[in-house]
Coordinates of C-alpha atoms and ligand atoms in Angstrom, one line a residue:
M1 CA 0.0 0.0 0.0
T2 CA 1.4 3.4 -0.9
A3 CA 1.9 6.1 1.8
N4 CA -1.2 8.0 0.9
E5 CA -3.4 4.9 1.1
P6 CA -6.2 5.5 3.5
T7 CA -6.3 3.0 6.3
G8 CA -8.7 1.6 8.9
E9 CA -12.3 2.7 8.5
Q10 CA -11.2 4.9 5.6
L11 CA -9.9 2.1 3.5
L12 CA -11.7 1.8 0.1
V13 CA -10.0 -0.8 -2.1
P14 CA -10.4 0.2 -5.8
H15 CA -10.1 -1.6 -9.1
F16 CA -6.9 -1.2 -11.1
I17 CA -7.4 -0.5 -14.9
A18 CA -5.1 0.9 -17.6
G19 CA -2.3 1.5 -15.1
K20 CA -4.2 3.3 -12.4
R21 CA -6.7 2.9 -9.5
A22 CA -10.1 2.9 -11.0
G23 CA -13.8 3.1 -10.0
L24 CA -13.4 5.5 -7.1
D25 CA -15.5 8.1 -8.9
R26 CA -18.4 5.8 -9.5
A27 CA -20.5 6.3 -6.4
E28 CA -23.3 3.9 -7.5
Q29 CA -21.2 0.8 -7.4
R30 CA -21.9 -2.0 -5.0
R31 CA -19.3 -2.5 -2.3
G32 CA -18.2 -5.3 0.0
L33 CA -17.1 -5.1 3.6
I34 CA -13.5 -5.9 4.6
V35 CA -13.2 -7.1 8.2
N36 CA -10.0 -7.8 10.2
P37 CA -10.5 -11.4 11.4
A38 CA -8.3 -10.9 14.4
T39 CA -10.5 -8.1 15.9
G40 CA -13.8 -8.7 14.2
R41 CA -13.9 -5.0 13.3
K42 CA -14.5 -3.3 10.0
R43 CA -11.3 -2.5 8.2
G44 CA -12.8 -0.9 5.1
E45 CA -14.7 -1.6 1.9
V46 CA -14.0 -2.9 -1.5
L47 CA -15.6 -1.7 -4.7
F48 CA -17.6 -4.4 -6.7
A49 CA -17.3 -4.4 -10.5
D50 CA -20.4 -4.5 -12.8
D51 CA -20.4 -5.3 -16.5
T52 CA -19.5 -1.7 -17.5
L53 CA -16.4 -1.8 -15.4
V54 CA -15.4 -5.3 -16.6
D55 CA -15.9 -4.1 -20.2
E56 CA -13.6 -1.2 -19.5
A57 CA -10.9 -3.5 -18.1
V58 CA -11.1 -5.9 -21.0
A59 CA -11.0 -3.1 -23.6
A60 CA -7.9 -1.7 -21.9
A61 CA -6.3 -5.1 -21.9
K62 CA -7.3 -5.8 -25.5
E63 CA -5.7 -2.6 -26.6
A64 CA -2.5 -3.2 -24.6
F65 CA -2.2 -6.7 -26.0
Q66 CA -1.5 -5.3 -29.5
S67 CA 1.8 -3.9 -28.4
W68 CA 2.6 -6.2 -25.4
R69 CA 2.6 -9.3 -27.7
E70 CA 5.3 -7.5 -29.9
V71 CA 7.6 -6.7 -26.9
S72 CA 10.6 -9.0 -27.0
I73 CA 10.9 -11.9 -24.5
A74 CA 14.0 -10.2 -23.1
R75 CA 12.1 -7.0 -22.3
R76 CA 9.0 -8.8 -20.9
T77 CA 11.1 -10.8 -18.6
A78 CA 13.2 -7.8 -17.6
V79 CA 9.9 -6.2 -16.3
L80 CA 9.2 -9.3 -14.3
F81 CA 12.8 -9.3 -12.9
S82 CA 12.3 -5.7 -11.7
F83 CA 8.9 -6.7 -10.2
R84 CA 10.7 -9.5 -8.4
E85 CA 13.2 -7.0 -6.9
L86 CA 10.4 -4.7 -5.8
L87 CA 8.5 -7.6 -4.3
V88 CA 11.5 -8.8 -2.3
A89 CA 12.1 -5.3 -1.0
R90 CA 8.5 -4.7 0.0
R91 CA 7.4 -8.1 1.0
R92 CA 7.0 -7.3 4.7
Q93 CA 4.5 -4.5 3.8
L94 CA 2.5 -6.9 1.6
A95 CA 2.6 -9.6 4.3
E96 CA 1.2 -7.2 6.9
L97 CA -1.6 -6.3 4.5
I98 CA -2.4 -10.0 4.1
T99 CA -2.4 -10.5 7.8
A100 CA -4.8 -7.6 8.4
E101 CA -7.4 -9.0 6.0
H102 CA -6.8 -12.8 6.0
G103 CA -5.7 -13.3 9.6
K104 CA -2.7 -15.6 9.0
T105 CA 0.5 -14.8 10.8
V106 CA 3.0 -12.4 9.2
D107 CA 5.5 -15.3 8.9
D108 CA 3.0 -17.4 7.1
A109 CA 2.1 -14.5 4.7
L110 CA 5.9 -14.1 4.0
G111 CA 5.9 -17.8 3.2
E112 CA 3.2 -17.4 0.6
I113 CA 4.9 -14.4 -0.9
A114 CA 8.2 -16.4 -1.1
R115 CA 6.3 -19.2 -3.0
G116 CA 4.9 -16.5 -5.4
I117 CA 8.3 -15.1 -6.0
D118 CA 9.5 -18.6 -7.0
V119 CA 7.0 -18.5 -9.8
V120 CA 8.1 -15.0 -10.8
E121 CA 11.7 -16.3 -11.0
F122 CA 10.5 -19.2 -13.1
A123 CA 8.7 -16.9 -15.4
C124 CA 11.8 -14.8 -15.9
G125 CA 13.3 -17.9 -17.6
V126 CA 10.2 -18.4 -19.9
G127 CA 12.4 -17.9 -23.0
D128 CA 13.7 -21.4 -22.7
I129 CA 10.2 -22.9 -22.5
L130 CA 8.8 -20.8 -25.3
R131 CA 11.6 -22.0 -27.5
G132 CA 10.1 -24.1 -30.3
G133 CA 11.6 -26.9 -32.4
Y134 CA 13.3 -26.7 -35.8
S135 CA 13.7 -29.5 -38.3
E136 CA 15.8 -28.7 -41.3
N137 CA 15.0 -30.6 -44.5
A138 CA 11.9 -32.3 -43.1
S139 CA 11.2 -32.9 -46.7
S140 CA 13.5 -32.1 -49.7
G141 CA 14.2 -28.4 -49.4
V142 CA 11.5 -28.0 -46.8
D143 CA 12.1 -26.9 -43.2
T144 CA 9.6 -27.1 -40.3
Y145 CA 9.6 -25.2 -37.1
S146 CA 7.2 -24.6 -34.2
T147 CA 6.4 -21.4 -32.2
R148 CA 4.2 -20.6 -29.3
H149 CA 1.9 -17.5 -29.1
P150 CA 0.0 -15.7 -26.4
L151 CA -3.8 -16.1 -26.2
G152 CA -4.7 -12.4 -25.7
V153 CA -6.7 -11.3 -22.7
V154 CA -6.8 -13.9 -20.0
A155 CA -8.5 -13.8 -16.6
G156 CA -7.6 -15.2 -13.1
I157 CA -10.2 -15.7 -10.4
T158 CA -8.6 -16.4 -7.0
P159 CA -9.6 -17.5 -3.5
F160 CA -9.2 -15.7 -0.1
N161 CA -6.7 -18.1 1.4
F162 CA -3.6 -17.0 -0.7
P163 CA -4.2 -13.5 -1.8
A164 CA -0.7 -13.1 -3.1
M165 CA 0.6 -16.6 -4.0
V166 CA -2.3 -17.9 -6.0
P167 CA -2.5 -14.8 -8.3
M168 CA 1.3 -15.3 -8.7
W169 CA 0.7 -18.9 -9.8
M170 CA -1.0 -17.3 -12.8
F171 CA 0.0 -13.8 -13.9
P172 CA 3.9 -14.0 -14.0
V173 CA 3.6 -16.9 -16.5
A174 CA 0.7 -15.4 -18.5
L175 CA 2.5 -12.0 -18.8
A176 CA 5.9 -13.5 -19.6
A177 CA 4.2 -15.4 -22.4
G178 CA 2.8 -12.1 -23.8
N179 CA -0.8 -12.1 -22.6
C180 CA -2.7 -9.3 -20.8
F181 CA -4.1 -10.4 -17.5
I182 CA -7.2 -9.4 -15.5
L183 CA -7.3 -10.5 -11.9
K184 CA -10.5 -10.9 -10.0
P185 CA -9.3 -11.5 -6.4
S186 CA -11.3 -12.6 -3.4
E187 CA -13.5 -9.9 -2.0
K188 CA -12.5 -10.9 1.5
D189 CA -8.9 -9.8 1.3
P190 CA -8.6 -7.6 -1.9
S191 CA -5.8 -5.2 -0.9
A192 CA -2.9 -7.5 -1.9
S193 CA -4.1 -7.4 -5.6
V194 CA -3.8 -3.6 -5.9
F195 CA -0.4 -3.7 -4.1
L196 CA 0.8 -6.2 -6.7
A197 CA -0.7 -4.2 -9.6
E198 CA 1.1 -1.1 -8.5
L199 CA 4.4 -2.9 -8.1
L200 CA 4.0 -4.2 -11.6
S201 CA 3.5 -0.7 -12.9
E202 CA 6.5 0.5 -11.0
A203 CA 8.5 -2.3 -12.5
G204 CA 7.7 -0.9 -15.9
L205 CA 4.7 -3.0 -17.1
P206 CA 2.8 -1.0 -19.7
D207 CA -0.7 0.3 -18.8
G208 CA -3.5 -2.2 -19.4
V209 CA -1.3 -5.3 -19.4
F210 CA -2.3 -6.2 -15.9
S211 CA -5.7 -5.1 -14.4
V212 CA -7.7 -5.9 -11.3
V213 CA -11.4 -6.0 -11.2
Q214 CA -12.8 -6.4 -7.6
G215 CA -16.1 -8.0 -6.9
D216 CA -18.1 -11.1 -6.4
K217 CA -20.2 -13.4 -8.7
E218 CA -21.3 -10.5 -10.9
A219 CA -17.8 -9.7 -11.8
V220 CA -16.9 -13.4 -12.3
D221 CA -19.9 -13.9 -14.6
C222 CA -19.0 -10.8 -16.7
L223 CA -15.5 -12.2 -17.2
L224 CA -16.8 -15.7 -18.0
Q225 CA -19.3 -14.3 -20.6
H226 CA -17.0 -11.7 -22.2
P227 CA -16.1 -12.7 -25.8
D228 CA -12.7 -11.1 -25.6
V229 CA -11.5 -13.1 -22.6
K230 CA -9.8 -16.1 -24.1
A231 CA -8.8 -18.1 -21.1
V232 CA -9.8 -18.4 -17.4
S233 CA -7.7 -19.7 -14.5
F234 CA -9.7 -20.3 -11.4
V235 CA -8.8 -21.4 -7.9
G236 CA -11.4 -21.8 -5.2
S237 CA -14.0 -24.3 -3.9
T238 CA -15.1 -27.2 -6.0
P239 CA -18.7 -26.1 -6.7
I240 CA -17.6 -22.8 -8.0
A241 CA -14.7 -24.4 -9.9
R242 CA -17.2 -26.7 -11.7
Y243 CA -19.5 -23.8 -12.5
V244 CA -16.6 -21.7 -13.9
Y245 CA -15.4 -24.6 -15.9
E246 CA -18.8 -25.3 -17.4
Q247 CA -19.6 -21.7 -18.1
A248 CA -16.3 -20.7 -19.7
T249 CA -15.8 -23.9 -21.7
S250 CA -19.3 -23.6 -23.1
R251 CA -18.2 -20.2 -24.5
G252 CA -15.1 -21.7 -26.1
K253 CA -12.6 -20.5 -23.5
R254 CA -9.6 -22.4 -22.3
V255 CA -10.0 -23.2 -18.6
Q256 CA -8.1 -24.5 -15.7
A257 CA -10.3 -24.6 -12.6
L258 CA -8.6 -25.8 -9.4
G259 CA -11.1 -26.8 -6.7
G260 CA -11.3 -27.9 -3.1
A261 CA -9.5 -30.7 -1.2
K262 CA -9.5 -33.3 1.5
N263 CA -5.9 -34.3 2.0
H264 CA -5.1 -37.6 3.7
M265 CA -1.9 -38.3 5.5
V266 CA -1.4 -42.1 5.7
V267 CA 0.7 -43.2 8.6
L268 CA 2.2 -46.7 8.2
P269 CA 3.1 -48.8 11.3
D270 CA 6.9 -48.3 10.8
A271 CA 6.7 -44.5 10.6
D272 CA 8.7 -42.4 13.1
L273 CA 5.9 -41.2 15.3
D274 CA 7.6 -38.0 16.5
I275 CA 8.4 -36.8 13.0
T276 CA 4.9 -37.8 11.9
A277 CA 3.1 -36.0 14.8
D278 CA 5.2 -32.9 14.2
A279 CA 4.2 -33.0 10.5
A280 CA 0.5 -33.6 11.2
V281 CA 0.3 -30.6 13.6
S282 CA 2.2 -28.3 11.2
A283 CA 0.2 -29.3 8.2
G284 CA -3.1 -29.5 9.9
F285 CA -3.1 -26.2 11.8
G286 CA -0.8 -23.9 9.8
S287 CA -2.8 -21.0 8.5
A288 CA -5.7 -22.3 10.7
G289 CA -6.2 -25.1 8.2
E290 CA -7.2 -22.7 5.5
R291 CA -4.9 -24.2 2.9
C292 CA -5.9 -26.3 0.0
M293 CA -2.9 -28.5 0.8
A294 CA -3.6 -28.7 4.6
I295 CA -3.8 -32.2 6.0
S296 CA -7.3 -32.7 7.2
V297 CA -7.4 -36.4 7.7
V298 CA -4.8 -38.7 9.4
V299 CA -5.2 -42.3 8.3
A300 CA -3.7 -44.4 11.1
V301 CA -2.8 -47.9 9.9
D302 CA -3.2 -50.5 12.7
P303 CA -1.5 -50.7 15.2
V304 CA -0.7 -47.0 14.8
G305 CA -3.5 -45.2 16.6
D306 CA -3.5 -44.4 20.3
E307 CA 0.2 -43.5 20.4
L308 CA -0.1 -41.2 17.4
V309 CA -3.3 -39.5 18.7
D310 CA -1.6 -38.8 22.0
A311 CA 1.6 -37.4 20.3
I312 CA -0.5 -35.1 18.1
A313 CA -2.7 -33.9 21.0
E314 CA 0.3 -33.2 23.2
R315 CA 1.8 -31.0 20.5
M316 CA -1.5 -29.2 19.8
A317 CA -1.6 -28.0 23.4
R318 CA 1.6 -26.0 22.7
V319 CA 0.3 -24.2 19.5
T320 CA 0.0 -20.5 20.3
V321 CA -3.2 -19.0 18.9
G322 CA -3.8 -15.3 18.6
P323 CA -3.7 -12.3 16.2
G324 CA -1.4 -13.0 13.3
D325 CA 0.6 -9.7 13.8
R326 CA 1.6 -10.6 17.4
P327 CA 5.1 -12.0 17.8
G328 CA 5.2 -15.7 18.8
V329 CA 1.7 -16.5 17.5
E330 CA 1.6 -19.6 15.4
M331 CA -2.1 -19.8 14.4
G332 CA -4.4 -16.9 13.6
P333 CA -8.2 -16.6 13.3
L334 CA -10.5 -17.9 10.6
V335 CA -11.3 -15.6 7.8
T336 CA -14.9 -14.7 8.8
E337 CA -17.3 -15.2 11.6
A338 CA -19.6 -17.3 9.4
H339 CA -16.8 -19.5 8.4
R340 CA -15.6 -20.0 12.0
D341 CA -19.2 -21.0 12.9
R342 CA -19.5 -23.4 10.0
V343 CA -16.2 -25.0 11.0
A344 CA -17.4 -25.3 14.6
S345 CA -20.6 -26.9 13.4
Y346 CA -18.6 -29.8 11.9
V347 CA -17.1 -30.5 15.4
A348 CA -20.6 -30.6 16.9
A349 CA -21.8 -32.9 14.1
A350 CA -18.8 -35.2 14.6
E351 CA -19.7 -35.5 18.3
S352 CA -23.3 -36.4 17.6
D353 CA -22.2 -38.9 14.9
G354 CA -20.2 -40.8 17.6
A355 CA -16.7 -39.6 16.9
S356 CA -14.5 -38.6 19.9
V357 CA -13.4 -35.0 20.1
V358 CA -10.0 -35.4 21.7
V359 CA -9.0 -31.7 21.6
D360 CA -12.0 -29.3 21.3
G361 CA -11.0 -25.9 19.7
R362 CA -14.4 -24.5 20.6
R363 CA -13.2 -24.5 24.2
H364 CA -9.9 -22.8 23.5
E365 CA -9.4 -19.5 25.4
A366 CA -9.0 -17.6 22.2
A367 CA -12.4 -18.8 20.9
G368 CA -14.3 -16.6 23.2
G369 CA -12.8 -13.3 22.1
E370 CA -13.8 -10.7 19.5
G371 CA -11.9 -12.2 16.6
F372 CA -13.0 -15.3 14.6
F373 CA -10.8 -17.7 16.6
L374 CA -11.2 -21.4 16.9
G375 CA -8.5 -23.5 18.6
P376 CA -6.9 -26.5 17.0
T377 CA -9.3 -29.5 17.1
L378 CA -8.6 -33.2 17.0
I379 CA -11.4 -35.7 16.3
D380 CA -10.6 -39.5 16.6
H381 CA -12.5 -42.5 15.5
V382 CA -14.0 -40.7 12.5
G383 CA -15.9 -42.8 9.9
A384 CA -16.0 -42.2 6.2
E385 CA -19.8 -41.6 6.4
M386 CA -19.5 -38.7 8.8
S387 CA -19.9 -35.1 7.5
C388 CA -16.6 -34.1 9.1
Y389 CA -14.9 -36.6 6.8
R390 CA -17.0 -36.2 3.7
D391 CA -16.9 -32.4 3.5
E392 CA -14.0 -30.0 3.0
I393 CA -14.0 -28.1 6.4
F394 CA -11.2 -25.7 5.6
G395 CA -10.4 -25.0 9.3
P396 CA -8.2 -26.1 12.1
V397 CA -9.8 -29.5 12.4
L398 CA -7.9 -32.7 12.1
S399 CA -9.8 -36.0 11.8
V400 CA -8.3 -39.4 12.5
V401 CA -9.6 -42.4 10.6
R402 CA -8.3 -45.8 11.8
V403 CA -7.8 -48.5 9.2
G404 CA -6.6 -52.1 9.4
S405 CA -4.2 -52.3 6.5
F406 CA -2.2 -50.4 3.8
E407 CA -4.8 -51.6 1.2
E408 CA -7.7 -50.2 3.3
A409 CA -5.9 -46.9 3.5
V410 CA -5.4 -46.6 -0.3
S411 CA -9.0 -47.6 -0.9
L412 CA -10.2 -44.9 1.5
V413 CA -8.1 -42.2 -0.2
N414 CA -9.1 -43.3 -3.7
A415 CA -12.8 -43.4 -2.8
N416 CA -12.7 -39.8 -1.8
P417 CA -14.0 -37.5 -4.5
Y418 CA -11.2 -35.0 -4.0
G419 CA -7.6 -35.7 -5.2
N420 CA -5.5 -32.6 -4.5
G421 CA -2.7 -33.7 -2.1
T422 CA -1.8 -36.6 0.0
A423 CA 1.2 -37.8 2.1
V424 CA 2.5 -41.2 3.3
F425 CA 4.7 -41.4 6.4
T426 CA 6.9 -44.5 6.5
N427 CA 10.5 -45.7 6.6
D428 CA 9.7 -48.4 4.1
G429 CA 10.7 -47.3 0.6
G430 CA 8.8 -50.1 -1.1
A431 CA 5.6 -49.2 0.6
A432 CA 6.0 -45.5 -0.2
R433 CA 6.7 -46.3 -3.8
R434 CA 3.6 -48.5 -4.0
Y435 CA 1.5 -45.7 -2.3
Q436 CA 2.6 -43.0 -4.8
R437 CA 1.8 -45.3 -7.7
E438 CA -1.6 -46.5 -6.5
V439 CA -3.0 -43.4 -5.1
E440 CA -5.4 -41.3 -7.3
V441 CA -4.2 -37.9 -6.2
G442 CA -2.3 -35.2 -8.2
M443 CA 0.4 -34.3 -5.6
V444 CA 2.0 -36.9 -3.3
G445 CA 4.4 -36.3 -0.4
V446 CA 6.6 -39.0 0.9
N447 CA 7.4 -38.0 4.5
I448 CA 6.4 -34.5 3.4
P449 CA 3.0 -33.4 4.6
I450 CA 2.3 -30.4 2.2
P451 CA 3.9 -31.4 -1.1
V452 CA 3.3 -28.2 -3.0
P453 CA 5.5 -28.6 -6.1
V454 CA 8.4 -26.2 -6.7
A455 CA 7.8 -23.5 -9.5
Y456 CA 9.2 -25.6 -12.3
Y457 CA 6.8 -28.5 -11.7
P458 CA 3.1 -27.9 -12.1
F459 CA 0.6 -27.7 -9.3
G460 CA -2.8 -29.4 -9.6
G461 CA -5.0 -32.2 -8.3
W462 CA -7.1 -34.9 -9.7
K463 CA -10.8 -35.7 -9.7
D464 CA -13.0 -33.0 -8.1
S465 CA -9.9 -31.0 -7.2
L466 CA -9.3 -29.8 -10.8
F467 CA -11.4 -29.3 -13.9
G468 CA -9.4 -28.9 -17.1
D469 CA -6.3 -30.5 -18.6
L470 CA -3.3 -28.4 -17.6
H471 CA -2.1 -27.7 -14.1
A472 CA -1.0 -24.3 -12.7
Y473 CA 2.5 -22.9 -13.3
G474 CA 5.6 -24.9 -14.5
R475 CA 5.6 -26.0 -18.1
D476 CA 1.8 -26.7 -17.8
G477 CA 1.3 -23.0 -17.1
V478 CA 3.3 -21.9 -20.1
A479 CA 1.3 -24.4 -22.3
F480 CA -2.0 -23.1 -20.8
Y481 CA -1.2 -19.5 -21.6
T482 CA 0.1 -20.1 -25.2
K483 CA -1.1 -21.7 -28.4
G484 CA 1.2 -23.5 -30.8
K485 CA 1.9 -22.9 -34.4
V486 CA 3.9 -25.1 -36.8
V487 CA 5.5 -23.5 -39.9
T488 CA 6.5 -25.5 -42.9
A489 CA 8.7 -23.5 -45.3
R490 CA 10.4 -23.9 -48.6
W491 CA 12.6 -21.2 -50.1
P492 CA 12.3 -21.4 -53.9
D493 CA 15.4 -22.8 -55.6
P494 CA 15.3 -21.7 -59.2
A495 CA 17.0 -25.0 -60.2
V496 CA 14.2 -27.1 -58.8
R497 CA 10.7 -26.8 -60.3
H498 CA 7.9 -28.9 -58.9
G499 CA 5.2 -28.0 -61.3
V500 CA 1.5 -28.5 -60.6
Q501 CA 0.9 -31.5 -58.2
L502 CA -2.6 -32.3 -57.2
G503 CA -1.7 -35.3 -55.0
F504 CA -1.7 -34.9 -51.1
P505 CA 1.7 -33.6 -50.0
S506 CA 3.8 -36.1 -48.2
S507 CA 7.3 -35.9 -46.7
S508 CA 8.7 -38.8 -48.6
G509 CA 10.3 -36.6 -51.2
Ligands
NAD601 P1 -14.7 -19.6 -3.3 O1 -14.9 -20.7 -4.3 O2 -15.8 -19.2 -2.4 O3 -14.2 -18.3 -4.0 C1 -13.2 -18.3 -5.0 C2 -13.4 -17.2 -6.0 O4 -14.7 -17.3 -6.6 C3 -13.5 -15.8 -5.3 O5 -12.8 -14.9 -6.2 C4 -15.0 -15.5 -5.2 O6 -15.2 -14.1 -5.3 C5 -15.5 -16.2 -6.4 N1 -16.9 -16.7 -6.2 C6 -17.5 -17.0 -5.0 N2 -18.7 -17.4 -5.2 C7 -19.0 -17.4 -6.6 C8 -20.1 -17.7 -7.4 N3 -21.2 -18.1 -6.9 N4 -20.0 -17.5 -8.7 C9 -18.8 -17.1 -9.2 N5 -17.7 -16.8 -8.5 C10 -17.8 -16.9 -7.2 O7 -13.4 -20.1 -2.5 P2 -12.7 -19.4 -1.2 O8 -13.6 -19.6 0.0 O9 -12.3 -18.0 -1.5 O10 -11.4 -20.2 -1.0 C11 -11.3 -21.5 -0.4 C12 -11.5 -22.6 -1.3 O11 -10.5 -22.5 -2.3 C13 -11.3 -23.9 -0.7 O12 -12.3 -24.8 -1.2 C14 -9.9 -24.4 -1.1 O13 -9.7 -25.7 -1.1 C15 -9.8 -23.8 -2.4 N6 -8.5 -23.6 -2.9 C16 -8.0 -24.6 -3.8 C17 -6.7 -24.5 -4.2 C18 -6.1 -25.4 -5.2 O14 -5.0 -25.2 -5.6 N7 -6.8 -26.5 -5.5 C19 -5.9 -23.4 -3.7 C20 -6.4 -22.5 -2.8 C21 -7.7 -22.6 -2.4

C-alpha cells in the first residue's frame, strides 16, 4: 500500500485498470465489507465491479495486447525481474496487509509471498520454454519449425486463502508469455491485488497489461461471458470451480479450474511417530487449516492409533493461537465469523455422529474473544460416512480415521471425490513407492506433509480438485497461456521446379 493509502475505517479498495486505480469516482457501485478477522472489526470496503467496469478493463487489456505481444521476450522478462526485486524489497509490507485481511500470521504471509516469488523467477526464464523446435530438410528443401503464441486477454479468479501466492501462480507466467491479465481476487482480502498491480506498474509494465477488477459473482460472470476473454484460470472451492469450468468452456474459452481438497496423511506402522506427529500438527493447523494442501485427515494404519493421537494432542496443546501480527503467534483466526461458525458446526456434528473429540478448539481460550478464533481441534474414530470426513471443512480440524491395512488406507483415499494432495509417512521405501503409484491424487508427499511442487513442476489435483487438462505454473502454465503454431517453409530454388501436383503432399520426397 502506498503512503497516501487510507487505512482503517477509511480504506476503500479500488479496481486497477489501464495502469491506475479505478472506479473510485463511481458512487453507484456495490461494495463489499472488509473485516479484520483478528479483531472482528470493519477494516474498510472494496468496490464491486459491474459489467461496464469489466468491459472497461477488458477493452484496456485488449488494446494493450496489440503492443505487449510484440515486446521481446527479453524486455518482458526484464519487467518481471524488476517486479521480483520490488517484491523482495516490500514483502513485509505486503505480508502485513495480508495478515490484516486474511488473519494468517505475518511469517505465514511471508511464506506465501516467497512461493509466489519462486513463480516470478520461473517466469523470468520463460524464453527457454517458449523455444520451439526446428527440423531442417523435413522434406526435400522444406524446413519445419514450431512457435508458441500468447492467447490475448486472460483472466484469473482467485480465493481468499492465498491473496498473493495464487495470483502469482498465474500472472507471471501469463505476462511472460505475452498475454494481458485481468485478476478478480477474493472480495474478503482484496488489498494485496492492488499492491501487486502497483508494483508491476512501478517495474515498468505498460498500462493495461495487468488489471484488477474487484467483486463477487457478478464480476466473475462478466468475465466468463466476455467474448474477448480467451482463457480463465480459477482457484477456489469445488462447486464454483465446476461452475466456472462449465460456463467458460461452453463459451469456447480455455479453462483450468482448481477446486477444493480433502488431503489424507497415511501413517504406516513403521513411521517415526515423533516426526509424523510434528508434521500432522504443522500441516493441519498452519494458516488455521485454511490451505488447499492442509492435512485434514490422518489415516492411522493399525497398530498406529492411540500412540499417534496422544503425540498429536500433546503437540497441539503447545500451539500459540492469537492475532497474526503478534510475535510468537503460530495460528491466527479464521477468515470470517460465518466460516468460523461453519467449521465449529462440523465439530458438533462429529460429536453427535459418535466420533470422539480429543481436543476441542471451541473451548480454546482464544475462541471466546472478539476475533474469529477457533482453537486446534482433533477428532478421533472418524468414519467415512460422517460429515466431518466427507466435506471440506477448511479450518483447524484434524480427523483421525483408523484402518486395518495399507490396502484399506489406499481404498479410502481413492474413494474420496477429492484428489488434491496426500502424504505417506513411513520408513519403508517399497511401501512409499507402492503408495505413490496406486493413489489417485495429483500431488503426493513421501514423509512431506504439504507437497506443493516447486515452481518448475506444475501444481494441480485430480478428480473434483481440478477441472481442465493443464495444471498451474511450471511447463503446464506456459502451455496453458500459449497456443502452438507449426510452420512448414520452402525457399524457392530456381534450379528445382515442382510444377503442378494435385496429390496430397507427403514428406517422402
Ligand atoms: P470460493 O470458491 O468461495 O471463491 C473463489 C473465487 O470465486 C473468489 O474470487 C470468489 O469471489 C468467487 N466466487 C465465489 N462465489 C462465486 C459464485 N457463486 N460464482 C462465481 N464466482 C464466485 O473459495 P474461497 O472460499 O475464496 O477459497 C477457499 C477454497 O479454495 C477452498 O475450497 C480451497 O480448497 C480452495 N483452494 C484450492 C486451491 C487449489 O489449488 N486446488 C488453492 C487454494 C484454495
